[in-house]
CSV table of C-alpha atoms and ligand atoms in Angstrom, one decimal:
chain,number,residue,atom,x,y,z
Z,10,MET,CA,202.2,16.8,101.1
Z,11,THR,CA,199.2,15.6,103.0
Z,12,LYS,CA,196.0,17.5,102.5
Z,13,PRO,CA,194.0,19.0,105.3
Z,14,ILE,CA,190.9,17.0,106.4
Z,15,LEU,CA,187.4,18.2,105.4
Z,16,LEU,CA,184.4,16.6,107.1
Z,17,GLN,CA,181.5,16.4,104.7
Z,18,ILE,CA,178.0,16.4,106.2
Z,19,GLY,CA,175.2,15.5,103.9
Z,20,ASN,CA,175.3,14.9,100.1
Z,21,VAL,CA,177.2,17.0,97.5
Z,22,THR,CA,177.1,17.0,93.8
Z,23,GLU,CA,179.9,15.4,91.7
Z,24,ARG,CA,181.1,18.9,90.7
Z,25,MET,CA,181.4,19.9,94.3
Z,26,LYS,CA,183.1,16.6,95.3
Z,27,ASN,CA,185.8,17.1,92.6
Z,28,ARG,CA,186.5,20.6,93.9
Z,29,PHE,CA,186.7,19.4,97.5
Z,30,ASP,CA,188.9,16.5,96.5
Z,31,ALA,CA,191.4,18.8,94.8
Z,32,LEU,CA,192.2,20.6,98.1
Z,33,PHE,CA,191.1,18.3,100.9
Z,34,ASP,CA,191.2,14.8,102.2
Z,35,VAL,CA,187.4,14.4,102.4
Z,36,HIS,CA,185.7,12.2,105.0
Z,37,VAL,CA,182.0,11.8,104.8
Z,38,TRP,CA,180.4,12.0,108.3
Z,39,PHE,CA,177.4,9.8,107.6
Z,40,ASP,CA,179.6,7.1,106.0
Z,41,GLN,CA,181.4,6.6,109.3
Z,42,GLN,CA,180.2,3.3,110.9
Z,43,ASP,CA,181.7,4.4,114.2
Z,44,GLN,CA,181.7,8.1,114.5
Z,45,ASP,CA,183.4,8.1,117.9
Z,46,ALA,CA,186.2,6.0,116.5
Z,47,PHE,CA,186.5,8.5,113.6
Z,48,MET,CA,186.7,11.3,116.2
Z,49,ASP,CA,189.5,9.5,118.1
Z,50,ALA,CA,191.5,8.9,115.0
Z,51,HIS,CA,190.9,12.2,113.0
Z,52,GLY,CA,189.0,14.7,115.1
Z,53,ALA,CA,192.1,16.8,115.9
Z,54,ASP,CA,193.0,17.0,112.3
Z,55,VAL,CA,189.7,18.2,110.9
Z,56,VAL,CA,190.2,21.7,109.5
Z,57,GLY,CA,187.0,22.3,107.6
Z,58,ILE,CA,183.4,21.2,107.4
Z,59,ALA,CA,181.2,21.2,104.3
Z,60,THR,CA,177.5,21.0,105.1
Z,61,ASP,CA,174.1,22.3,104.1
Z,62,GLY,CA,171.1,24.2,105.5
Z,63,HIS,CA,169.3,21.0,106.4
Z,64,TRP,CA,172.0,19.1,108.3
Z,65,GLY,CA,174.0,22.1,109.6
Z,66,VAL,CA,176.5,21.1,112.2
Z,67,PRO,CA,175.1,18.5,114.7
Z,68,ASP,CA,175.1,19.5,118.4
Z,69,ASN,CA,178.5,19.2,120.2
Z,70,LEU,CA,180.5,18.5,117.0
Z,71,LEU,CA,182.2,21.9,117.1
Z,72,ALA,CA,183.4,21.1,120.7
Z,73,ARG,CA,184.9,17.8,119.5
Z,74,LEU,CA,187.0,19.4,116.7
Z,75,PRO,CA,189.7,21.4,118.4
Z,76,ASN,CA,191.4,22.5,115.2
Z,77,LEU,CA,188.3,23.3,113.1
Z,78,LYS,CA,188.8,26.6,111.3
Z,79,VAL,CA,186.1,26.9,108.6
Z,80,VAL,CA,182.5,25.7,108.0
Z,81,SER,CA,181.0,26.2,104.5
Z,82,SER,CA,177.3,25.7,104.3
Z,83,TYR,CA,175.3,25.1,101.1
Z,84,GLY,CA,172.2,27.3,101.4
Z,85,VAL,CA,171.6,30.8,102.8
Z,86,GLY,CA,169.7,29.7,106.0
Z,87,TYR,CA,172.0,28.5,108.7
Z,88,ASP,CA,169.7,28.0,111.6
Z,89,ALA,CA,171.0,24.4,111.9
Z,90,ILE,CA,174.5,25.8,112.8
Z,91,ASP,CA,175.2,27.5,116.2
Z,92,ALA,CA,177.0,30.4,114.5
Z,93,ASP,CA,177.5,32.3,117.8
Z,94,ASP,CA,179.3,29.3,119.3
Z,95,ALA,CA,181.4,28.9,116.2
Z,96,ALA,CA,182.4,32.6,116.3
Z,97,ALA,CA,183.3,32.3,120.0
Z,98,ARG,CA,185.6,29.4,119.0
Z,99,GLY,CA,187.2,31.4,116.2
Z,100,ILE,CA,185.6,29.3,113.5
Z,101,LEU,CA,184.6,31.1,110.3
Z,102,VAL,CA,181.1,30.0,109.0
Z,103,SER,CA,180.1,30.8,105.5
Z,104,HIS,CA,176.8,30.4,103.6
Z,105,THR,CA,175.4,31.1,100.1
Z,106,PRO,CA,173.4,34.4,100.1
Z,107,ASN,CA,172.1,36.2,97.0
Z,108,VAL,CA,172.7,33.5,94.3
Z,109,LEU,CA,169.3,32.0,95.2
Z,110,ASN,CA,167.2,35.2,95.7
Z,111,ASP,CA,165.5,35.0,92.3
Z,112,GLU,CA,164.7,31.2,92.4
Z,113,VAL,CA,163.2,31.3,95.9
Z,114,ALA,CA,161.2,34.5,95.0
Z,115,ASP,CA,159.9,32.7,91.9
Z,116,THR,CA,158.9,29.7,94.0
Z,117,ALA,CA,157.0,32.0,96.4
Z,118,ILE,CA,155.1,33.7,93.6
Z,119,MET,CA,154.4,30.2,92.0
Z,120,LEU,CA,152.8,29.1,95.3
Z,121,TRP,CA,150.8,32.3,95.5
Z,122,LEU,CA,149.5,31.9,91.9
Z,123,ALA,CA,148.9,28.1,92.3
Z,124,THR,CA,147.0,28.6,95.6
Z,125,SER,CA,144.9,31.6,94.4
Z,126,ARG,CA,144.0,30.1,91.0
Z,127,ARG,CA,143.7,26.5,92.4
Z,128,LEU,CA,146.3,25.2,89.8
Z,129,VAL,CA,146.5,21.7,91.3
Z,130,GLN,CA,142.7,21.1,91.4
Z,131,ALA,CA,142.3,22.6,87.9
Z,132,ASP,CA,144.9,20.3,86.5
Z,133,LYS,CA,143.1,17.3,88.1
Z,134,TRP,CA,139.8,18.6,86.7
Z,135,ALA,CA,141.3,18.6,83.2
Z,136,ARG,CA,143.2,15.3,83.3
Z,137,SER,CA,140.5,13.3,85.1
Z,138,GLY,CA,137.8,14.1,82.4
Z,139,GLN,CA,135.8,16.1,84.9
Z,140,TRP,CA,135.7,19.0,82.5
Z,141,GLU,CA,133.8,16.8,80.0
Z,142,ARG,CA,131.5,15.4,82.7
Z,143,ASP,CA,130.8,18.4,84.9
Z,144,GLY,CA,131.6,21.4,82.7
Z,145,ALA,CA,133.7,24.4,83.6
Z,146,PHE,CA,136.0,24.5,86.6
Z,147,PRO,CA,134.7,26.8,89.4
Z,148,LEU,CA,135.9,30.4,89.4
Z,149,THR,CA,139.0,31.3,91.5
Z,150,ARG,CA,140.4,34.4,93.1
Z,151,SER,CA,142.7,36.8,91.2
Z,152,VAL,CA,146.2,37.8,92.4
Z,153,GLN,CA,145.9,41.3,90.8
Z,154,LYS,CA,145.9,44.5,92.8
Z,155,ARG,CA,146.3,42.8,96.2
Z,156,GLN,CA,147.6,44.0,99.5
Z,157,VAL,CA,150.7,41.9,99.8
Z,158,GLY,CA,152.6,41.4,103.1
Z,159,ILE,CA,156.3,40.4,103.4
Z,160,LEU,CA,157.4,39.1,106.8
Z,161,GLY,CA,161.2,39.5,106.6
Z,162,MET,CA,162.1,42.2,104.2
Z,163,GLY,CA,165.6,41.0,103.4
Z,164,ARG,CA,167.4,39.8,100.2
Z,165,ILE,CA,164.7,37.3,99.2
Z,166,GLY,CA,161.8,39.3,100.7
Z,167,GLU,CA,162.7,42.3,98.6
Z,168,THR,CA,162.9,40.1,95.5
Z,169,ILE,CA,159.4,38.8,96.2
Z,170,ALA,CA,158.1,42.3,96.6
Z,171,LYS,CA,159.6,43.4,93.2
Z,172,ARG,CA,157.8,40.5,91.5
Z,173,ALA,CA,154.5,41.2,93.3
Z,174,LEU,CA,154.7,44.8,92.0
Z,175,GLY,CA,154.3,43.3,88.5
Z,176,PHE,CA,150.8,42.2,89.7
Z,177,ASP,CA,150.0,45.8,90.8
Z,178,ALA,CA,150.3,44.9,94.4
Z,179,THR,CA,150.5,47.3,97.3
Z,180,ILE,CA,153.5,46.1,99.4
Z,181,HIS,CA,153.4,46.0,103.2
Z,182,TYR,CA,156.2,44.5,105.4
Z,183,HIS,CA,157.5,43.7,108.9
Z,184,SER,CA,161.1,43.2,110.0
Z,185,ARG,CA,162.6,44.1,113.4
Z,186,THR,CA,164.0,47.2,111.8
Z,187,PRO,CA,162.3,49.4,109.1
Z,188,LYS,CA,164.2,49.4,105.8
Z,189,ASP,CA,165.1,52.3,103.6
Z,190,ILE,CA,162.5,51.3,101.0
Z,191,ASP,CA,159.2,52.7,99.7
Z,192,PHE,CA,156.8,50.1,101.1
Z,193,ILE,CA,154.4,50.3,104.1
Z,194,TYR,CA,156.1,49.3,107.4
Z,195,HIS,CA,154.2,47.6,110.2
Z,196,SER,CA,155.8,47.4,113.6
Z,197,THR,CA,154.1,44.0,114.5
Z,198,VAL,CA,153.4,40.8,112.6
Z,199,LYS,CA,149.8,40.9,113.7
Z,200,GLU,CA,149.3,44.5,112.3
Z,201,LEU,CA,150.9,43.4,109.1
Z,202,ALA,CA,148.7,40.3,108.8
Z,203,ALA,CA,145.5,42.4,109.5
Z,204,ALA,CA,146.5,44.8,106.6
Z,205,VAL,CA,147.1,42.2,103.8
Z,206,ASP,CA,145.4,39.6,101.6
Z,207,VAL,CA,148.5,37.4,101.3
Z,208,LEU,CA,151.3,37.1,103.8
Z,209,PHE,CA,154.7,35.8,102.5
Z,210,VAL,CA,157.0,34.5,105.3
Z,211,ILE,CA,160.7,34.8,104.5
Z,212,THR,CA,162.6,35.4,107.7
Z,213,PRO,CA,165.4,33.2,108.9
Z,214,GLY,CA,164.5,30.2,111.1
Z,215,GLY,CA,165.9,29.7,114.7
Z,216,ALA,CA,164.9,30.8,118.2
Z,217,SER,CA,164.2,34.5,117.3
Z,218,THR,CA,161.5,33.6,114.8
Z,219,TYR,CA,160.1,30.5,116.4
Z,220,HIS,CA,156.3,30.4,115.9
Z,221,LEU,CA,156.3,34.1,114.9
Z,222,VAL,CA,153.2,33.3,112.8
Z,223,ASN,CA,150.9,32.1,115.5
Z,224,ASP,CA,147.1,31.7,116.1
Z,225,GLU,CA,146.7,35.5,116.6
Z,226,VAL,CA,148.5,36.3,113.3
Z,227,MET,CA,146.4,33.7,111.4
Z,228,ASN,CA,143.2,35.2,112.8
Z,229,ALA,CA,144.3,38.6,111.8
Z,230,LEU,CA,145.0,37.4,108.2
Z,231,GLY,CA,141.5,36.1,108.2
Z,232,ALA,CA,139.0,33.8,106.4
Z,233,GLU,CA,139.9,35.3,103.0
Z,234,GLY,CA,143.6,35.5,103.8
Z,235,MET,CA,146.4,33.4,102.4
Z,236,LEU,CA,149.7,32.3,104.1
Z,237,ILE,CA,152.7,31.5,101.9
Z,238,ASN,CA,155.7,30.1,103.8
Z,239,VAL,CA,159.1,29.7,102.0
Z,240,ALA,CA,161.2,30.5,105.1
Z,241,ARG,CA,161.5,27.7,107.7
Z,242,GLY,CA,158.8,25.4,109.1
Z,243,SER,CA,159.6,26.6,112.6
Z,244,VAL,CA,158.5,30.2,111.9
Z,245,VAL,CA,154.8,29.0,111.6
Z,246,ASP,CA,153.0,27.2,114.4
Z,247,GLU,CA,151.9,24.3,112.2
Z,248,THR,CA,149.3,23.0,114.7
Z,249,ALA,CA,147.7,26.4,114.9
Z,250,LEU,CA,147.8,26.6,111.1
Z,251,ILE,CA,146.0,23.3,110.7
Z,252,ALA,CA,143.3,24.4,113.2
Z,253,ALA,CA,142.9,27.8,111.5
Z,254,LEU,CA,142.5,26.3,108.1
Z,255,GLN,CA,140.1,23.6,109.4
Z,256,ASP,CA,137.9,26.2,111.2
Z,257,GLY,CA,137.9,28.5,108.1
Z,258,ARG,CA,139.6,31.3,110.2
Z,259,LEU,CA,142.4,31.3,107.6
Z,260,GLY,CA,141.5,31.0,103.9
Z,261,SER,CA,144.4,29.1,102.3
Z,262,ALA,CA,148.1,28.3,102.4
Z,263,GLY,CA,151.0,27.6,100.1
Z,264,LEU,CA,153.8,25.8,101.9
Z,265,ASP,CA,157.4,24.9,100.9
Z,266,VAL,CA,158.7,24.2,104.4
Z,267,PHE,CA,157.4,22.3,107.4
Z,268,GLU,CA,158.2,21.8,111.1
Z,269,GLN,CA,159.4,18.2,110.9
Z,270,GLU,CA,160.7,17.8,107.3
Z,271,PRO,CA,160.4,15.6,105.4
Z,272,LYS,CA,157.2,14.8,107.4
Z,273,ILE,CA,154.1,16.7,106.4
Z,274,PRO,CA,151.0,16.3,108.6
Z,275,ASP,CA,148.2,14.2,107.0
Z,276,ALA,CA,145.7,17.0,107.9
Z,277,LEU,CA,147.5,19.4,105.5
Z,278,LYS,CA,147.7,16.7,102.8
Z,279,ALA,CA,144.0,16.3,103.0
Z,280,MET,CA,143.1,20.0,102.4
Z,281,GLU,CA,142.0,21.3,99.0
Z,282,ASN,CA,142.9,24.9,99.9
Z,283,VAL,CA,146.6,24.1,100.5
Z,284,VAL,CA,149.4,23.7,98.0
Z,285,LEU,CA,152.4,21.7,99.3
Z,286,LEU,CA,155.9,21.6,98.0
Z,287,PRO,CA,158.8,19.5,99.3
Z,288,HIS,CA,161.2,22.3,100.2
Z,289,VAL,CA,162.2,23.1,96.6
Z,290,GLY,CA,162.5,26.9,96.9
Z,291,SER,CA,166.0,27.0,95.4
Z,292,ALA,CA,165.9,23.7,93.7
Z,293,SER,CA,166.6,24.4,90.0
Z,294,VAL,CA,169.7,23.0,88.3
Z,295,GLU,CA,171.1,26.5,87.7
Z,296,THR,CA,170.6,27.8,91.2
Z,297,ARG,CA,171.8,24.7,92.9
Z,298,GLN,CA,174.9,24.8,90.8
Z,299,ALA,CA,175.5,28.5,91.7
Z,300,MET,CA,175.0,27.6,95.4
Z,301,GLY,CA,177.4,24.6,95.1
Z,302,ASP,CA,180.0,26.8,93.4
Z,303,LEU,CA,179.9,29.4,96.2
Z,304,THR,CA,180.1,26.7,98.8
Z,305,CYS,CA,183.4,25.5,97.1
Z,306,GLU,CA,184.7,29.1,96.6
Z,307,ASN,CA,184.3,29.8,100.3
Z,308,LEU,CA,186.5,26.8,101.1
Z,309,GLU,CA,189.0,27.5,98.3
Z,310,ARG,CA,189.4,31.1,99.4
Z,311,TYR,CA,190.0,29.9,102.9
Z,312,THR,CA,192.9,27.7,101.8
Z,313,GLN,CA,194.4,30.7,99.9
Z,314,ASP,CA,194.2,33.5,102.3
Z,315,GLY,CA,192.3,32.5,105.5
Z,316,THR,CA,189.1,34.3,104.5
Z,317,VAL,CA,185.8,33.3,103.0
Z,318,VAL,CA,183.7,35.1,100.3
Z,319,THR,CA,180.4,35.1,102.2
Z,320,PRO,CA,180.7,34.8,106.0
Z,321,VAL,CA,177.5,34.7,108.1
Z,322,PRO,CA,177.0,38.0,110.0
Z,323,GLU,CA,178.0,36.4,113.3
Z,324,CYS,CA,181.5,35.6,111.9
Z,325,ALA,CA,182.0,38.7,109.8
Z,326,ASP,CA,184.5,40.2,112.3
Z,327,LEU,CA,186.6,37.0,112.1
Z,328,ASN,CA,187.0,37.2,108.3
Z,329,GLY,CA,190.5,38.5,107.6
Z,330,THR,CA,191.6,38.7,111.2
X,420,NAP,P1,168.1,38.1,104.9
X,420,NAP,O1,168.5,38.9,103.8
X,420,NAP,O2,168.9,38.0,106.2
X,420,NAP,O3,166.6,38.6,105.3
X,420,NAP,C1,166.0,38.2,106.5
X,420,NAP,C2,165.0,39.2,106.9
X,420,NAP,O4,164.2,38.7,108.0
X,420,NAP,C3,165.6,40.5,107.3
X,420,NAP,O5,164.8,41.5,106.7
X,420,NAP,C4,165.5,40.6,108.8
X,420,NAP,O6,165.3,42.0,109.2
X,420,NAP,C5,164.2,39.8,109.0
X,420,NAP,N1,164.1,39.2,110.3
X,420,NAP,C6,165.1,38.5,111.0
X,420,NAP,N2,164.7,38.1,112.2
X,420,NAP,C7,163.4,38.6,112.3
X,420,NAP,C8,162.5,38.6,113.4
X,420,NAP,N3,162.8,37.9,114.5
X,420,NAP,N4,161.3,39.2,113.2
X,420,NAP,C9,161.0,39.8,112.0
X,420,NAP,N5,161.9,39.9,111.0
X,420,NAP,C10,163.1,39.3,111.1
X,420,NAP,O7,167.9,36.6,104.5
X,420,NAP,P2,167.4,36.0,103.1
X,420,NAP,O8,168.7,35.8,102.3
X,420,NAP,O9,166.4,36.8,102.5
X,420,NAP,O10,166.9,34.5,103.5
X,420,NAP,C11,165.8,34.5,104.4
X,420,NAP,C12,165.5,33.0,104.8
X,420,NAP,O11,164.8,32.4,103.8
X,420,NAP,C13,166.7,32.1,105.1
X,420,NAP,O12,167.3,32.4,106.3
X,420,NAP,C14,166.1,30.8,105.0
X,420,NAP,O13,165.7,30.3,106.2
X,420,NAP,C15,164.9,31.0,104.0
X,420,NAP,N6,165.2,30.3,102.7
X,420,NAP,C16,164.3,29.3,102.3
X,420,NAP,C17,164.6,28.7,101.1
X,420,NAP,C18,163.7,27.6,100.6
X,420,NAP,O14,164.1,26.7,99.9
X,420,NAP,N7,162.4,27.6,101.0
X,420,NAP,C19,165.6,29.1,100.3
X,420,NAP,C20,166.4,30.1,100.7
X,420,NAP,C21,166.2,30.7,101.9
X,420,NAP,P3,165.6,42.5,110.6
X,420,NAP,O15,167.0,41.9,111.0
X,420,NAP,O16,165.6,44.0,110.6
X,420,NAP,O17,164.5,41.9,111.5
X,421,8YV,C1,168.2,24.7,100.5
X,421,8YV,C2,167.4,26.7,101.8
X,421,8YV,O1,167.3,23.7,100.1
X,421,8YV,O2,169.1,28.2,101.3
X,421,8YV,C3,168.3,27.8,102.1
X,421,8YV,O3,168.2,28.3,103.3
X,421,8YV,O4,166.5,26.4,102.5
X,421,8YV,C4,167.5,26.0,100.5
X,421,8YV,O5,168.0,26.8,99.5
X,421,8YV,C5,168.9,24.1,101.7
X,421,8YV,O6,169.6,25.0,102.4
X,421,8YV,C6,169.9,23.0,101.2
X,421,8YV,O7,170.1,22.2,102.3
């Protein structure tokens, strides 16, 4: 029997590839020399897409795949997929929530500690011999007993908050809706920023959060304030961030995500009060394996009973109908 066609966008691990191959005839989108010719030959037979949070589904692809039924994305953030358009076309989109909460929260806390205690500069001081030449490394700022802000009190936001409690933090947050939790709610981002020492950004990306952290928010965070972004580069106005750091209106920043990944502005690279990571929030062997497994399970479940394990909210009503 011929297998249904799965279009693979982006790279997958060997373990994922083997699971895809067992059920599907896999075609890799970026291997196609002539993508239009591929569409003419196979577009009508593509039933599934496997993709990730970075590549998502390129514009207009959904419209060119009339029999597409399921999209399985590796990663929880799906701002690179037009999920409303998919739902309107009856296409089920799945993602990988929860399995990465701990890893991303750990990365956020790591950035907070590294930025506050100047880990990168201290390491340089030790290995360059500056300790011997110039003596003790300058004192840094403590992370204990801080006012901690979470912008986006969802699955990962709450996991960051729990970890921050271990440093005796007072937790403040903003989301569009207050949650049933015992932390201090602020109805605007600016009000949240004004109340805290460190602001963790962990909302989804996309139009509704575009430049939510703007010049006003950075001014409210202030000259001693710290911004940690592990959400999406689009949530923070990067030009305004650079200006605020250069002017000293914002104290420091720890960044895992950027507006034009993998490009990082040279101005940020030059700053000593900034810690930079190359979008590695979930990037441990264990967590990436769990994300890969869930990406496969969503497709496998679809072939068994037409449902997915973890649909995105926009497609929840389609799951099982
Ligand atoms: P989640 O459970 O859906 O939480 C998102 C939170 O953001 C919710 O509390 C939501 O509450 C709030 N929110 C949504 N839109 C908002 C808006 N316009 N203004 C204010 N708050 C808003 O999602 P999650 O699983 O925690 O993941 C969050 C995001 O983290 C992902 O979408 C992804 O972009 C990012 N992420 C990054 C990495 C990395 O490697 N750096 C890894 C994983 C995830 P309301 O709906 O009440 O507003
Ligand atoms: C992944 C992420 O790096 O889950 C997300 O939203 O940003 C990360 O875990 C990414 O999705 C993989 O492409």
